[in-house]
Amino acid sequence: MRYAYVVSNLIDLWAEPRFNSERISQLFFGEPLVVTSTRMGFCRVRQTDGYTGWADSRQLAAFASTKEYRKYAEGTNAAVAHGPAKVYDRGGRNSVEPFFLYYGTPLHVGNTPGTLATVSLSDSQKVFVKSQRVRRLAGNTCRSIVGADLVREAQKFLGVPYLWGGISPAGFDCSGLVRTVCGSFGLKLPRDTKDQIRCGIEIGRDEAKPGDLLFFKRHVGLSMGGSRIIHSSVGGGGVRINSLHVGDDDYRKDLDDSFVTARRIL
């Protein structure tokens, strides 16, 4: 198999072709992939943004051709914005595998004349989700997005546990939270903090507005404006709001001391 897509709602992406290696990220349902090699039941895959890792081959299905892969890879025009989104057959009466999709899952959605949105996985494979669960993206980006939208979305996940490599409400790492929330509006960011730090334009820390990215040593979060930040923190046990202002009850001195830069992406 040269080109593939993910058939489970969420799978791990591993650093090496074995389950006890490092989880470096995860892959959402339907994600189109280039398969560069196979080993011991794993496929080394490359995402459309160039990110690579090893995925369980049992959770992948093959695109029939290069043309089909490209058609799908270039056709993402929506995202699950209200998850979990149940997956149905064409009639909308029976639940089918993978049964639900996580918030943030990018979708290739066709016409939605009724209450069901048609999600295309390939020329021959389609499933259906409730239209109200989907955010349509105009030109791959949601119209009129502002920083407050990103903050409001991130706040939906307060209390979600920290998970190294996590990109979903089942568990986020710091860059996974930022990437998934931004991606739900069609705003595409790199996977890792070390690459996200090169996005947008640099601003002063005291200029930060809601939706700006604040970077620390090996960490990233979303500014809520002023001194407040929402982030997925291993030290905080998951998605939390903290302050960078001395004297506040939720002040994080470790972050205050390790601040690197602020970036504006909108």
PDB file of C-alpha atoms in Angstrom:
ATOM      1  CA  MET A   1       0.000   0.000   0.000  1.00  0.00           C
ATOM      2  CA  ARG A   2       1.434   3.336  -1.090  1.00  0.00           C
ATOM      3  CA  TYR A   3      -1.338   5.682   0.045  1.00  0.00           C
ATOM      4  CA  ALA A   4      -3.666   5.100   2.979  1.00  0.00           C
ATOM      5  CA  TYR A   5      -6.255   6.636   5.273  1.00  0.00           C
ATOM      6  CA  VAL A   6      -7.111   5.988   8.923  1.00  0.00           C
ATOM      7  CA  VAL A   7     -10.208   3.849   9.580  1.00  0.00           C
ATOM      8  CA  SER A   8     -10.347   4.170  13.410  1.00  0.00           C
ATOM      9  CA  ASN A   9     -11.456   7.366  15.119  1.00  0.00           C
ATOM     10  CA  LEU A  10      -8.009   7.920  16.636  1.00  0.00           C
ATOM     11  CA  ILE A  11      -4.740   5.992  16.484  1.00  0.00           C
ATOM     12  CA  ASP A  12      -1.297   6.534  17.898  1.00  0.00           C
ATOM     13  CA  LEU A  13       1.690   7.570  15.833  1.00  0.00           C
ATOM     14  CA  TRP A  14       4.838   5.940  17.188  1.00  0.00           C
ATOM     15  CA  ALA A  15       8.501   6.897  17.006  1.00  0.00           C
ATOM     16  CA  GLU A  16       9.425   3.290  16.142  1.00  0.00           C
ATOM     17  CA  PRO A  17       7.520   0.273  14.747  1.00  0.00           C
ATOM     18  CA  ARG A  18       6.519  -1.122  18.147  1.00  0.00           C
ATOM     19  CA  PHE A  19       3.798  -0.346  20.660  1.00  0.00           C
ATOM     20  CA  ASN A  20       6.118   0.365  23.575  1.00  0.00           C
ATOM     21  CA  SER A  21       8.041   3.073  21.754  1.00  0.00           C
ATOM     22  CA  GLU A  22       7.378   6.791  22.232  1.00  0.00           C
ATOM     23  CA  ARG A  23       3.954   8.102  21.192  1.00  0.00           C
ATOM     24  CA  ILE A  24       4.916  11.160  19.151  1.00  0.00           C
ATOM     25  CA  SER A  25       1.426  12.109  17.981  1.00  0.00           C
ATOM     26  CA  GLN A  26      -1.923  10.701  16.931  1.00  0.00           C
ATOM     27  CA  LEU A  27      -3.940  10.445  13.735  1.00  0.00           C
ATOM     28  CA  PHE A  28      -7.618  11.250  13.290  1.00  0.00           C
ATOM     29  CA  PHE A  29     -10.148   9.205  11.342  1.00  0.00           C
ATOM     30  CA  GLY A  30      -9.868   9.584   7.581  1.00  0.00           C
ATOM     31  CA  GLU A  31      -6.453  11.213   7.646  1.00  0.00           C
ATOM     32  CA  PRO A  32      -4.718  10.744   4.274  1.00  0.00           C
ATOM     33  CA  LEU A  33      -1.194   9.344   4.479  1.00  0.00           C
ATOM     34  CA  VAL A  34       1.735   8.454   2.267  1.00  0.00           C
ATOM     35  CA  VAL A  35       3.160   5.054   3.212  1.00  0.00           C
ATOM     36  CA  THR A  36       6.935   5.046   2.803  1.00  0.00           C
ATOM     37  CA  SER A  37       7.791   1.613   4.242  1.00  0.00           C
ATOM     38  CA  THR A  38       6.398  -1.282   6.271  1.00  0.00           C
ATOM     39  CA  ARG A  39       7.882  -3.323   9.108  1.00  0.00           C
ATOM     40  CA  MET A  40       6.490  -5.839  11.597  1.00  0.00           C
ATOM     41  CA  GLY A  41       2.864  -4.873  11.033  1.00  0.00           C
ATOM     42  CA  PHE A  42       3.536  -1.159  11.073  1.00  0.00           C
ATOM     43  CA  CYS A  43       3.582   1.396   8.276  1.00  0.00           C
ATOM     44  CA  ARG A  44       5.899   4.353   8.269  1.00  0.00           C
ATOM     45  CA  VAL A  45       3.593   7.160   7.184  1.00  0.00           C
ATOM     46  CA  ARG A  46       3.901  10.790   6.207  1.00  0.00           C
ATOM     47  CA  GLN A  47       1.081  13.248   6.886  1.00  0.00           C
ATOM     48  CA  THR A  48       0.209  16.009   4.434  1.00  0.00           C
ATOM     49  CA  ASP A  49       2.268  18.493   6.478  1.00  0.00           C
ATOM     50  CA  GLY A  50       5.329  16.222   6.301  1.00  0.00           C
ATOM     51  CA  TYR A  51       5.129  14.842   9.843  1.00  0.00           C
ATOM     52  CA  THR A  52       6.229  11.195   9.974  1.00  0.00           C
ATOM     53  CA  GLY A  53       5.946   8.221  12.298  1.00  0.00           C
ATOM     54  CA  TRP A  54       4.831   4.594  12.526  1.00  0.00           C
ATOM     55  CA  ALA A  55       1.164   3.530  12.506  1.00  0.00           C
ATOM     56  CA  ASP A  56      -0.505   0.154  13.051  1.00  0.00           C
ATOM     57  CA  SER A  57      -1.259  -1.146   9.554  1.00  0.00           C
ATOM     58  CA  ARG A  58      -4.464  -2.816  10.810  1.00  0.00           C
ATOM     59  CA  GLN A  59      -5.992   0.631  11.331  1.00  0.00           C
ATOM     60  CA  LEU A  60      -5.320   1.786   7.768  1.00  0.00           C
ATOM     61  CA  ALA A  61      -7.059   1.253   4.438  1.00  0.00           C
ATOM     62  CA  ALA A  62      -5.542   1.829   1.015  1.00  0.00           C
ATOM     63  CA  PHE A  63      -6.411   4.522  -1.484  1.00  0.00           C
ATOM     64  CA  ALA A  64      -6.811   2.984  -4.926  1.00  0.00           C
ATOM     65  CA  SER A  65      -4.434   5.391  -6.660  1.00  0.00           C
ATOM     66  CA  THR A  66      -2.268   8.486  -6.397  1.00  0.00           C
ATOM     67  CA  LYS A  67      -5.097  10.466  -7.980  1.00  0.00           C
ATOM     68  CA  GLU A  68      -7.571   9.347  -5.335  1.00  0.00           C
ATOM     69  CA  TYR A  69      -5.137  10.196  -2.533  1.00  0.00           C
ATOM     70  CA  ARG A  70      -4.505  13.678  -3.900  1.00  0.00           C
ATOM     71  CA  LYS A  71      -8.191  14.306  -4.448  1.00  0.00           C
ATOM     72  CA  TYR A  72      -8.900  13.503  -0.824  1.00  0.00           C
ATOM     73  CA  ALA A  73      -5.811  15.195   0.642  1.00  0.00           C
ATOM     74  CA  GLU A  74      -6.719  18.468  -1.060  1.00  0.00           C
ATOM     75  CA  GLY A  75     -10.430  18.212  -0.282  1.00  0.00           C
ATOM     76  CA  THR A  76     -10.630  18.728   3.481  1.00  0.00           C
ATOM     77  CA  ASN A  77     -13.329  21.372   3.901  1.00  0.00           C
ATOM     78  CA  ALA A  78     -14.802  20.810   7.360  1.00  0.00           C
ATOM     79  CA  ALA A  79     -14.031  19.657  10.880  1.00  0.00           C
ATOM     80  CA  VAL A  80     -15.901  18.106  13.776  1.00  0.00           C
ATOM     81  CA  ALA A  81     -16.672  21.112  15.965  1.00  0.00           C
ATOM     82  CA  HIS A  82     -19.121  19.504  18.392  1.00  0.00           C
ATOM     83  CA  GLY A  83     -17.862  16.109  19.386  1.00  0.00           C
ATOM     84  CA  PRO A  84     -18.178  13.321  19.819  1.00  0.00           C
ATOM     85  CA  ALA A  85     -20.003  13.054  16.502  1.00  0.00           C
ATOM     86  CA  LYS A  86     -21.785   9.741  16.015  1.00  0.00           C
ATOM     87  CA  VAL A  87     -21.185   7.967  12.702  1.00  0.00           C
ATOM     88  CA  TYR A  88     -24.197   6.628  10.801  1.00  0.00           C
ATOM     89  CA  ASP A  89     -25.059   4.683   7.691  1.00  0.00           C
ATOM     90  CA  ARG A  90     -26.748   6.435   4.762  1.00  0.00           C
ATOM     91  CA  GLY A  91     -30.185   6.259   6.320  1.00  0.00           C
ATOM     92  CA  GLY A  92     -29.040   7.807   9.570  1.00  0.00           C
ATOM     93  CA  ARG A  93     -30.650   5.089  11.651  1.00  0.00           C
ATOM     94  CA  ASN A  94     -27.775   2.708  12.351  1.00  0.00           C
ATOM     95  CA  SER A  95     -24.449   3.508  13.944  1.00  0.00           C
ATOM     96  CA  VAL A  96     -21.451   2.186  12.011  1.00  0.00           C
ATOM     97  CA  GLU A  97     -17.728   1.951  12.632  1.00  0.00           C
ATOM     98  CA  PRO A  98     -15.852   3.789  13.963  1.00  0.00           C
ATOM     99  CA  PHE A  99     -19.099   4.771  15.785  1.00  0.00           C
ATOM    100  CA  PHE A 100     -18.019   8.325  16.696  1.00  0.00           C
ATOM    101  CA  LEU A 101     -15.498  10.979  15.664  1.00  0.00           C
ATOM    102  CA  TYR A 102     -13.519  13.169  18.023  1.00  0.00           C
ATOM    103  CA  TYR A 103     -13.632  16.950  18.108  1.00  0.00           C
ATOM    104  CA  GLY A 104     -11.142  18.386  15.638  1.00  0.00           C
ATOM    105  CA  THR A 105     -11.305  15.536  13.124  1.00  0.00           C
ATOM    106  CA  PRO A 106     -10.757  17.063   9.642  1.00  0.00           C
ATOM    107  CA  LEU A 107     -13.378  15.994   7.126  1.00  0.00           C
ATOM    108  CA  HIS A 108     -13.963  15.834   3.395  1.00  0.00           C
ATOM    109  CA  VAL A 109     -17.681  16.711   3.368  1.00  0.00           C
ATOM    110  CA  GLY A 110     -19.978  16.711   0.354  1.00  0.00           C
ATOM    111  CA  ASN A 111     -23.364  18.354  -0.056  1.00  0.00           C
ATOM    112  CA  THR A 112     -25.529  18.317   3.061  1.00  0.00           C
ATOM    113  CA  PRO A 113     -29.115  18.935   1.934  1.00  0.00           C
ATOM    114  CA  GLY A 114     -30.603  17.234   4.992  1.00  0.00           C
ATOM    115  CA  THR A 115     -29.602  16.620   8.576  1.00  0.00           C
ATOM    116  CA  LEU A 116     -26.709  14.313   7.640  1.00  0.00           C
ATOM    117  CA  ALA A 117     -23.340  15.383   6.270  1.00  0.00           C
ATOM    118  CA  THR A 118     -21.686  13.013   3.818  1.00  0.00           C
ATOM    119  CA  VAL A 119     -18.096  12.267   4.817  1.00  0.00           C
ATOM    120  CA  SER A 120     -16.039  10.888   1.933  1.00  0.00           C
ATOM    121  CA  LEU A 121     -13.074   8.670   2.728  1.00  0.00           C
ATOM    122  CA  SER A 122     -12.378   7.554  -0.823  1.00  0.00           C
ATOM    123  CA  ASP A 123     -14.271   7.301  -4.083  1.00  0.00           C
ATOM    124  CA  SER A 124     -16.040   4.189  -2.814  1.00  0.00           C
ATOM    125  CA  GLN A 125     -16.218   4.686   0.963  1.00  0.00           C
ATOM    126  CA  LYS A 126     -18.565   7.138   2.705  1.00  0.00           C
ATOM    127  CA  VAL A 127     -20.057   7.554   6.171  1.00  0.00           C
ATOM    128  CA  PHE A 128     -22.456  10.115   7.633  1.00  0.00           C
ATOM    129  CA  VAL A 129     -22.538  12.420  10.647  1.00  0.00           C
ATOM    130  CA  LYS A 130     -25.077  14.947  11.882  1.00  0.00           C
ATOM    131  CA  SER A 131     -24.590  18.245  10.039  1.00  0.00           C
ATOM    132  CA  GLN A 132     -24.904  20.188  13.287  1.00  0.00           C
ATOM    133  CA  ARG A 133     -21.751  18.507  14.556  1.00  0.00           C
ATOM    134  CA  VAL A 134     -19.680  19.833  11.659  1.00  0.00           C
ATOM    135  CA  ARG A 135     -18.071  23.211  11.053  1.00  0.00           C
ATOM    136  CA  ARG A 136     -17.808  23.992   7.355  1.00  0.00           C
ATOM    137  CA  LEU A 137     -14.656  25.818   6.322  1.00  0.00           C
ATOM    138  CA  ALA A 138     -14.727  28.344   3.485  1.00  0.00           C
ATOM    139  CA  GLY A 139     -11.512  28.093   1.478  1.00  0.00           C
ATOM    140  CA  ASN A 140     -10.204  25.701   4.156  1.00  0.00           C
ATOM    141  CA  THR A 141     -10.536  28.422   6.810  1.00  0.00           C
ATOM    142  CA  CYS A 142     -13.516  29.431   8.910  1.00  0.00           C
ATOM    143  CA  ARG A 143     -14.642  32.959   8.080  1.00  0.00           C
ATOM    144  CA  SER A 144     -14.277  35.828  10.563  1.00  0.00           C
ATOM    145  CA  ILE A 145     -12.222  33.864  13.060  1.00  0.00           C
ATOM    146  CA  VAL A 146     -10.789  35.963  15.894  1.00  0.00           C
ATOM    147  CA  GLY A 147      -8.553  35.085  18.812  1.00  0.00           C
ATOM    148  CA  ALA A 148     -11.448  34.979  21.262  1.00  0.00           C
ATOM    149  CA  ASP A 149     -12.889  32.081  19.213  1.00  0.00           C
ATOM    150  CA  LEU A 150      -9.756  30.033  19.849  1.00  0.00           C
ATOM    151  CA  VAL A 151      -9.865  30.738  23.577  1.00  0.00           C
ATOM    152  CA  ARG A 152     -13.554  29.888  23.787  1.00  0.00           C
ATOM    153  CA  GLU A 153     -12.922  26.562  22.041  1.00  0.00           C
ATOM    154  CA  ALA A 154      -9.976  25.706  24.283  1.00  0.00           C
ATOM    155  CA  GLN A 155     -12.098  26.367  27.379  1.00  0.00           C
ATOM    156  CA  LYS A 156     -14.394  23.522  26.343  1.00  0.00           C
ATOM    157  CA  PHE A 157     -11.595  21.161  27.319  1.00  0.00           C
ATOM    158  CA  LEU A 158     -10.760  22.382  30.803  1.00  0.00           C
ATOM    159  CA  GLY A 159      -9.996  19.306  32.879  1.00  0.00           C
ATOM    160  CA  VAL A 160      -9.072  17.072  29.949  1.00  0.00           C
ATOM    161  CA  PRO A 161      -6.011  15.087  31.100  1.00  0.00           C
ATOM    162  CA  TYR A 162      -2.508  15.625  29.787  1.00  0.00           C
ATOM    163  CA  LEU A 163      -1.333  12.966  27.341  1.00  0.00           C
ATOM    164  CA  TRP A 164       2.087  13.005  25.722  1.00  0.00           C
ATOM    165  CA  GLY A 165       1.447  13.032  21.965  1.00  0.00           C
ATOM    166  CA  GLY A 166      -2.299  13.592  22.485  1.00  0.00           C
ATOM    167  CA  ILE A 167      -4.367  15.609  20.011  1.00  0.00           C
ATOM    168  CA  SER A 168      -7.944  14.941  21.122  1.00  0.00           C
ATOM    169  CA  PRO A 169     -10.341  15.406  24.072  1.00  0.00           C
ATOM    170  CA  ALA A 170      -9.225  11.947  25.194  1.00  0.00           C
ATOM    171  CA  GLY A 171      -5.971  13.688  26.193  1.00  0.00           C
ATOM    172  CA  PHE A 172      -3.913  16.626  24.921  1.00  0.00           C
ATOM    173  CA  ASP A 173      -0.295  17.585  25.120  1.00  0.00           C
ATOM    174  CA  CYS A 174       0.471  21.311  24.940  1.00  0.00           C
ATOM    175  CA  SER A 175       1.048  21.636  21.193  1.00  0.00           C
ATOM    176  CA  GLY A 176      -1.704  19.112  20.475  1.00  0.00           C
ATOM    177  CA  LEU A 177      -4.295  21.312  22.180  1.00  0.00           C
ATOM    178  CA  VAL A 178      -3.175  24.384  20.250  1.00  0.00           C
ATOM    179  CA  ARG A 179      -3.030  22.559  16.926  1.00  0.00           C
ATOM    180  CA  THR A 180      -6.409  20.834  17.260  1.00  0.00           C
ATOM    181  CA  VAL A 181      -8.273  23.937  18.415  1.00  0.00           C
ATOM    182  CA  CYS A 182      -6.774  26.016  15.600  1.00  0.00           C
ATOM    183  CA  GLY A 183      -7.356  23.215  13.104  1.00  0.00           C
ATOM    184  CA  SER A 184     -11.060  23.079  13.942  1.00  0.00           C
ATOM    185  CA  PHE A 185     -11.268  26.515  12.305  1.00  0.00           C
ATOM    186  CA  GLY A 186      -9.070  25.508   9.374  1.00  0.00           C
ATOM    187  CA  LEU A 187      -6.055  27.318  10.801  1.00  0.00           C
ATOM    188  CA  LYS A 188      -3.252  24.847  10.142  1.00  0.00           C
ATOM    189  CA  LEU A 189      -0.252  24.775  12.456  1.00  0.00           C
ATOM    190  CA  PRO A 190       2.710  22.382  12.665  1.00  0.00           C
ATOM    191  CA  ARG A 191       2.450  19.523  15.136  1.00  0.00           C
ATOM    192  CA  ASP A 192       5.252  20.353  17.571  1.00  0.00           C
ATOM    193  CA  THR A 193       6.104  23.364  19.719  1.00  0.00           C
ATOM    194  CA  LYS A 194       9.545  23.685  18.127  1.00  0.00           C
ATOM    195  CA  ASP A 195       7.846  24.307  14.769  1.00  0.00           C
ATOM    196  CA  GLN A 196       4.820  26.260  15.974  1.00  0.00           C
ATOM    197  CA  ILE A 197       7.197  28.844  17.418  1.00  0.00           C
ATOM    198  CA  ARG A 198       8.048  29.925  13.867  1.00  0.00           C
ATOM    199  CA  CYS A 199       4.431  30.649  12.906  1.00  0.00           C
ATOM    200  CA  GLY A 200       2.908  34.104  12.653  1.00  0.00           C
ATOM    201  CA  ILE A 201       4.742  37.229  13.758  1.00  0.00           C
ATOM    202  CA  GLU A 202       6.618  37.929  16.966  1.00  0.00           C
ATOM    203  CA  ILE A 203       5.029  40.322  19.453  1.00  0.00           C
ATOM    204  CA  GLY A 204       5.946  41.542  22.890  1.00  0.00           C
ATOM    205  CA  ARG A 205       4.646  39.606  25.867  1.00  0.00           C
ATOM    206  CA  ASP A 206       2.772  42.657  27.127  1.00  0.00           C
ATOM    207  CA  GLU A 207       1.064  42.975  23.732  1.00  0.00           C
ATOM    208  CA  ALA A 208      -0.526  39.508  23.904  1.00  0.00           C
ATOM    209  CA  LYS A 209      -4.226  39.359  23.077  1.00  0.00           C
ATOM    210  CA  PRO A 210      -6.653  36.420  23.224  1.00  0.00           C
ATOM    211  CA  GLY A 211      -5.609  33.758  20.724  1.00  0.00           C
ATOM    212  CA  ASP A 212      -1.933  34.702  20.564  1.00  0.00           C
ATOM    213  CA  LEU A 213       0.532  31.909  21.240  1.00  0.00           C
ATOM    214  CA  LEU A 214       2.819  32.112  24.267  1.00  0.00           C
ATOM    215  CA  PHE A 215       5.957  30.003  24.186  1.00  0.00           C
ATOM    216  CA  PHE A 216       8.054  28.801  27.084  1.00  0.00           C
ATOM    217  CA  LYS A 217      10.897  26.328  27.325  1.00  0.00           C
ATOM    218  CA  ARG A 218       9.467  23.263  25.496  1.00  0.00           C
ATOM    219  CA  HIS A 219       5.884  24.457  26.087  1.00  0.00           C
ATOM    220  CA  VAL A 220       3.113  26.458  24.390  1.00  0.00           C
ATOM    221  CA  GLY A 221      -0.278  27.819  25.349  1.00  0.00           C
ATOM    222  CA  LEU A 222      -2.967  30.234  24.195  1.00  0.00           C
ATOM    223  CA  SER A 223      -3.066  33.723  25.625  1.00  0.00           C
ATOM    224  CA  MET A 224      -6.399  34.707  27.119  1.00  0.00           C
ATOM    225  CA  GLY A 225      -5.287  38.328  27.171  1.00  0.00           C
ATOM    226  CA  GLY A 226      -3.405  40.080  29.935  1.00  0.00           C
ATOM    227  CA  SER A 227      -1.441  37.649  32.083  1.00  0.00           C
ATOM    228  CA  ARG A 228      -3.709  34.611  31.702  1.00  0.00           C
ATOM    229  CA  ILE A 229      -2.982  31.509  29.643  1.00  0.00           C
ATOM    230  CA  ILE A 230      -4.927  28.341  28.818  1.00  0.00           C
ATOM    231  CA  HIS A 231      -2.761  25.324  28.135  1.00  0.00           C
ATOM    232  CA  SER A 232      -2.373  21.594  28.575  1.00  0.00           C
ATOM    233  CA  SER A 233       0.157  21.216  31.334  1.00  0.00           C
ATOM    234  CA  VAL A 234       1.820  18.036  32.537  1.00  0.00           C
ATOM    235  CA  GLY A 235       2.457  19.764  35.870  1.00  0.00           C
ATOM    236  CA  GLY A 236      -1.161  20.839  36.117  1.00  0.00           C
ATOM    237  CA  GLY A 237      -2.474  17.431  35.091  1.00  0.00           C
ATOM    238  CA  GLY A 238      -4.154  18.594  31.900  1.00  0.00           C
ATOM    239  CA  VAL A 239      -5.941  21.578  30.391  1.00  0.00           C
ATOM    240  CA  ARG A 240      -5.823  24.436  32.860  1.00  0.00           C
ATOM    241  CA  ILE A 241      -5.934  28.222  33.132  1.00  0.00           C
ATOM    242  CA  ASN A 242      -2.954  29.828  34.813  1.00  0.00           C
ATOM    243  CA  SER A 243      -1.590  33.286  35.410  1.00  0.00           C
ATOM    244  CA  LEU A 244       1.825  34.764  34.717  1.00  0.00           C
ATOM    245  CA  HIS A 245       1.182  37.552  37.211  1.00  0.00           C
ATOM    246  CA  VAL A 246       2.889  37.312  40.599  1.00  0.00           C
ATOM    247  CA  GLY A 247       0.351  37.238  43.405  1.00  0.00           C
ATOM    248  CA  ASP A 248      -2.466  35.519  41.540  1.00  0.00           C
ATOM    249  CA  ASP A 249      -3.691  32.276  43.092  1.00  0.00           C
ATOM    250  CA  ASP A 250      -2.978  30.335  39.901  1.00  0.00           C
ATOM    251  CA  TYR A 251       0.375  31.971  39.204  1.00  0.00           C
ATOM    252  CA  ARG A 252       2.936  29.676  37.522  1.00  0.00           C
ATOM    253  CA  LYS A 253       6.411  30.891  38.409  1.00  0.00           C
ATOM    254  CA  ASP A 254       8.029  28.141  36.335  1.00  0.00           C
ATOM    255  CA  LEU A 255       6.323  29.432  33.197  1.00  0.00           C
ATOM    256  CA  ASP A 256       6.937  33.059  34.060  1.00  0.00           C
ATOM    257  CA  ASP A 257      10.642  32.348  34.446  1.00  0.00           C
ATOM    258  CA  SER A 258      10.926  30.232  31.280  1.00  0.00           C
ATOM    259  CA  PHE A 259       9.028  32.522  28.881  1.00  0.00           C
ATOM    260  CA  VAL A 260      10.594  32.601  25.418  1.00  0.00           C
ATOM    261  CA  THR A 261       8.388  34.548  23.007  1.00  0.00           C
ATOM    262  CA  ALA A 262       4.851  35.436  21.923  1.00  0.00           C
ATOM    263  CA  ARG A 263       3.530  34.965  18.384  1.00  0.00           C
ATOM    264  CA  ARG A 264       0.421  36.317  16.684  1.00  0.00           C
ATOM    265  CA  ILE A 265      -1.141  33.868  14.222  1.00  0.00           C
ATOM    266  CA  LEU A 266      -4.313  35.832  13.353  1.00  0.00           C
TER     267      LEU A 266
END
